[in-house]
Amino acid sequence: MAQTLGSCFHISPMALRRIAPKILSSNPLLTSEIIRILQDELENHVGNALEMITTYSASKGKSLILKNRFVDVKDQFYLLDILYRFRKGLPLEVIFGFCGFINHKMHNDLDFLISRNLINIRGNVVFPFHDYYIRSYIQLRNDAFYNETVGQFLCYLLSLGDNGEVFDTDHVLAMLIDCGEKYLHLYENKLKERIHYYMQTTQFGTALHYC
C-alpha cells in the first residue's frame, strides 16, 4: 500500500516513510476516503501533496475527513436525517408509508444515496452504509439534524404501534423530544409514563433524558 501511495502522489521514499502513517488507517473505509480526497484535490487544484496529506491526516479526525462525502447530497438530507438514526435499518414499506415524502422523488433519492455508498439495502431494509458516516453526518448537521420533517416521521412511527422488530418505541420517543417543545406537550402523558418506569427500575440517567 505504501509503495502505491508513493507512485500515486510522486512522493520520495524518505518522505513516504514519514507521512504514510498519517494516511494509512486501521479502517479500510477511512484510508480509501483519504486517498480519494487527495486524488480529487490534486486533480482539481495546484497544490503540494505533502501539505494536503497533513491537512487530511487521519490524526485530524475521522469525522472531518468523511464530511466530504455529503457535499453533493444536500437535496437528500431530508432522508439521511431519518435513515441515519436507525443503525439496524428501516423497512422500505415503513419509509414509503410516510405521507410526508413525495414517493417518486424518494425513489430517485434512495437510488442516488445507494450510488454514493451512503446507504445500502439488504432484503427489504435500508441501512446506513457505515457507523463512521453516521457520526460525521450528525456532526455536520448539528442542530439541523432535529427538524420538523424528522418530528413528523417519528410521530408516524409511534402511530404504527409497538413494533420491536422494526424500531424501539422508547428510542423514538427519546429522539422526538429533541425535535421541539411541541412534541413534549403532544406526548406528555407517554413521557411521564416512561419517566416513572425508568425511575422505578433505577435507570435514573435514562429517566432524566425524558425530563
Short mmCIF file of C-alpha atoms in Angstrom, two decimals:
data_model
loop_
_atom_site.label_atom_id
_atom_site.label_comp_id
_atom_site.label_asym_id
_atom_site.label_seq_id
_atom_site.Cartn_x
_atom_site.Cartn_y
_atom_site.Cartn_z
CA MET A 1 0.00 0.00 0.00
CA ALA A 2 2.78 2.44 0.91
CA GLN A 3 4.51 1.89 -2.45
CA THR A 4 1.21 2.52 -4.23
CA LEU A 5 0.82 5.81 -2.36
CA GLY A 6 4.32 6.85 -3.34
CA SER A 7 3.67 6.26 -7.04
CA CYS A 8 0.20 7.88 -6.94
CA PHE A 9 1.39 11.10 -5.34
CA HIS A 10 5.00 11.12 -6.61
CA ILE A 11 6.45 11.17 -3.11
CA SER A 12 10.03 10.15 -2.34
CA PRO A 13 10.62 7.01 -0.22
CA MET A 14 12.03 9.08 2.65
CA ALA A 15 9.03 11.42 2.74
CA LEU A 16 6.72 8.46 2.32
CA ARG A 17 8.03 6.79 5.49
CA ARG A 18 7.22 9.97 7.38
CA ILE A 19 3.71 10.58 6.09
CA ALA A 20 2.37 7.07 5.37
CA PRO A 21 1.14 6.60 8.97
CA LYS A 22 -0.93 9.77 8.53
CA ILE A 23 -2.83 8.20 5.63
CA LEU A 24 -2.96 4.52 6.44
CA SER A 25 -5.73 3.91 8.93
CA SER A 26 -6.65 0.60 10.56
CA ASN A 27 -10.04 1.07 8.89
CA PRO A 28 -10.04 0.42 5.11
CA LEU A 29 -13.02 2.74 4.58
CA LEU A 30 -11.19 5.68 6.12
CA THR A 31 -7.97 5.00 4.23
CA SER A 32 -9.88 4.75 0.95
CA GLU A 33 -11.67 8.02 1.65
CA ILE A 34 -8.45 9.89 2.47
CA ILE A 35 -6.83 8.69 -0.74
CA ARG A 36 -9.91 9.60 -2.79
CA ILE A 37 -9.96 13.14 -1.35
CA LEU A 38 -6.26 13.64 -2.01
CA GLN A 39 -6.58 12.45 -5.59
CA ASP A 40 -9.53 14.79 -6.21
CA GLU A 41 -7.71 17.72 -4.64
CA LEU A 42 -4.56 17.19 -6.70
CA GLU A 43 -6.57 16.79 -9.91
CA ASN A 44 -8.62 19.93 -9.38
CA HIS A 45 -6.10 22.24 -7.72
CA VAL A 46 -2.43 23.04 -7.97
CA GLY A 47 -1.07 22.06 -4.60
CA ASN A 48 1.61 20.33 -2.63
CA ALA A 49 0.80 16.67 -1.95
CA LEU A 50 2.62 16.64 1.38
CA GLU A 51 0.69 19.67 2.64
CA MET A 52 -2.62 18.13 1.59
CA ILE A 53 -1.74 14.87 3.30
CA THR A 54 -1.08 16.79 6.51
CA THR A 55 -4.46 18.53 6.16
CA TYR A 56 -6.34 15.29 5.62
CA SER A 57 -4.25 13.26 8.04
CA ALA A 58 -6.09 10.52 9.88
CA SER A 59 -4.81 12.12 13.06
CA LYS A 60 -7.01 15.15 12.29
CA GLY A 61 -10.10 13.08 12.97
CA LYS A 62 -12.25 10.65 11.01
CA SER A 63 -15.33 12.87 11.08
CA LEU A 64 -13.59 15.83 9.44
CA ILE A 65 -12.46 13.64 6.57
CA LEU A 66 -15.72 11.83 5.98
CA LYS A 67 -17.83 15.01 5.94
CA ASN A 68 -16.67 15.43 2.35
CA ARG A 69 -18.98 12.55 1.41
CA PHE A 70 -22.01 14.76 1.99
CA VAL A 71 -21.03 17.79 -0.10
CA ASP A 72 -23.23 16.91 -3.07
CA VAL A 73 -26.18 15.25 -1.30
CA LYS A 74 -27.82 18.28 0.35
CA ASP A 75 -31.06 17.61 -1.52
CA GLN A 76 -31.16 14.20 0.17
CA PHE A 77 -30.56 15.46 3.73
CA TYR A 78 -34.27 15.01 4.48
CA LEU A 79 -33.77 11.25 4.03
CA LEU A 80 -30.40 10.96 5.75
CA ASP A 81 -31.77 12.89 8.75
CA ILE A 82 -34.09 9.91 9.25
CA LEU A 83 -32.18 6.91 7.93
CA TYR A 84 -29.04 7.73 9.91
CA ARG A 85 -31.00 7.44 13.18
CA PHE A 86 -31.62 3.74 12.73
CA ARG A 87 -28.42 1.70 12.67
CA LYS A 88 -30.45 -1.52 12.49
CA GLY A 89 -32.26 -0.23 9.44
CA LEU A 90 -35.79 0.72 8.42
CA PRO A 91 -38.05 -1.41 6.18
CA LEU A 92 -38.90 0.15 2.83
CA GLU A 93 -42.61 -0.35 3.47
CA VAL A 94 -42.36 1.78 6.61
CA ILE A 95 -40.47 4.54 4.77
CA PHE A 96 -42.87 4.60 1.82
CA GLY A 97 -45.85 4.58 4.18
CA PHE A 98 -44.98 8.07 5.44
CA CYS A 99 -47.18 10.63 3.69
CA GLY A 100 -44.65 13.43 4.25
CA PHE A 101 -42.47 12.17 1.40
CA ILE A 102 -43.06 12.56 -2.33
CA ASN A 103 -42.70 8.91 -3.34
CA HIS A 104 -41.35 9.33 -6.86
CA LYS A 105 -38.68 11.74 -5.59
CA MET A 106 -37.81 9.46 -2.71
CA HIS A 107 -37.30 6.51 -5.07
CA ASN A 108 -34.76 8.55 -7.04
CA ASP A 109 -33.09 9.90 -3.91
CA LEU A 110 -32.70 6.42 -2.40
CA ASP A 111 -31.09 5.21 -5.63
CA PHE A 112 -28.76 8.23 -5.59
CA LEU A 113 -27.69 7.64 -1.97
CA ILE A 114 -27.01 3.98 -2.78
CA SER A 115 -24.87 5.01 -5.76
CA ARG A 116 -22.90 7.30 -3.42
CA ASN A 117 -22.33 4.43 -0.95
CA LEU A 118 -24.08 6.33 1.84
CA ILE A 119 -26.82 3.75 2.39
CA ASN A 120 -27.45 0.19 1.30
CA ILE A 121 -30.45 -2.09 1.05
CA ARG A 122 -30.42 -5.67 2.24
CA GLY A 123 -33.58 -7.59 1.65
CA ASN A 124 -36.30 -5.03 2.17
CA VAL A 125 -34.45 -2.93 4.76
CA VAL A 126 -32.48 0.31 4.30
CA PHE A 127 -29.28 0.63 6.38
CA PRO A 128 -26.69 3.40 6.87
CA PHE A 129 -23.54 2.42 4.99
CA HIS A 130 -21.17 2.73 7.95
CA ASP A 131 -21.09 4.00 11.54
CA TYR A 132 -18.28 6.41 10.62
CA TYR A 133 -20.63 8.13 8.19
CA ILE A 134 -23.36 8.39 10.83
CA ARG A 135 -21.05 10.17 13.29
CA SER A 136 -19.72 12.52 10.63
CA TYR A 137 -23.17 13.34 9.32
CA ILE A 138 -24.61 14.12 12.76
CA GLN A 139 -21.69 16.46 13.47
CA LEU A 140 -22.16 18.12 10.08
CA ARG A 141 -25.90 18.67 10.54
CA ASN A 142 -25.63 19.70 14.20
CA ASP A 143 -28.94 21.20 15.38
CA ALA A 144 -30.46 20.83 11.89
CA PHE A 145 -30.47 17.07 12.46
CA TYR A 146 -33.60 17.68 14.56
CA ASN A 147 -36.27 19.28 12.38
CA GLU A 148 -39.97 19.29 11.56
CA THR A 149 -39.81 16.51 8.94
CA VAL A 150 -37.96 14.26 11.39
CA GLY A 151 -40.52 15.07 14.09
CA GLN A 152 -43.41 14.19 11.77
CA PHE A 153 -41.75 10.94 10.73
CA LEU A 154 -41.11 9.89 14.33
CA CYS A 155 -44.76 10.65 15.19
CA TYR A 156 -45.73 8.47 12.25
CA LEU A 157 -43.61 5.62 13.65
CA LEU A 158 -45.31 5.92 17.03
CA SER A 159 -48.70 5.77 15.29
CA LEU A 160 -47.79 2.34 13.92
CA GLY A 161 -47.91 0.91 17.43
CA ASP A 162 -45.37 -1.22 19.25
CA ASN A 163 -43.10 -2.97 16.75
CA GLY A 164 -39.93 -4.06 18.48
CA GLU A 165 -38.61 -5.86 15.41
CA VAL A 166 -38.63 -2.64 13.38
CA PHE A 167 -37.90 0.08 15.95
CA ASP A 168 -37.84 0.68 19.68
CA THR A 169 -40.66 2.96 20.89
CA ASP A 170 -38.55 4.39 23.74
CA HIS A 171 -35.77 5.18 21.29
CA VAL A 172 -38.23 7.00 19.02
CA LEU A 173 -39.65 8.99 21.95
CA ALA A 174 -36.16 9.96 23.11
CA MET A 175 -35.35 11.31 19.64
CA LEU A 176 -38.71 13.02 19.27
CA ILE A 177 -38.40 15.26 22.31
CA ASP A 178 -35.23 16.74 20.76
CA CYS A 179 -37.25 17.88 17.73
CA GLY A 180 -39.11 20.66 19.50
CA GLU A 181 -41.07 21.65 22.57
CA LYS A 182 -44.42 20.93 20.91
CA TYR A 183 -43.61 17.21 20.94
CA LEU A 184 -43.03 17.38 24.69
CA HIS A 185 -46.61 18.60 25.08
CA LEU A 186 -48.03 16.24 22.46
CA TYR A 187 -46.62 13.14 24.19
CA GLU A 188 -46.63 14.46 27.75
CA ASN A 189 -48.55 11.52 29.24
CA LYS A 190 -46.44 8.94 27.44
CA LEU A 191 -43.26 10.65 28.58
CA LYS A 192 -44.42 10.76 32.19
CA GLU A 193 -45.16 7.04 31.97
CA ARG A 194 -41.65 6.27 30.70
CA ILE A 195 -40.03 8.53 33.33
CA HIS A 196 -41.95 6.72 36.08
CA TYR A 197 -40.90 3.34 34.67
CA TYR A 198 -37.20 4.23 34.50
CA MET A 199 -37.23 5.76 37.96
CA GLN A 200 -38.86 2.64 39.38
CA THR A 201 -36.20 0.47 37.72
CA THR A 202 -33.40 2.79 38.96
CA GLN A 203 -32.42 3.79 35.43
CA PHE A 204 -32.05 7.41 36.51
CA GLY A 205 -29.83 8.56 33.62
CA THR A 206 -32.37 7.36 31.09
CA ALA A 207 -35.25 8.92 33.03
CA LEU A 208 -33.50 12.31 33.01
CA HIS A 209 -33.37 12.31 29.21
CA TYR A 210 -37.16 12.41 29.10
CA CYS A 211 -37.45 15.30 31.57
#
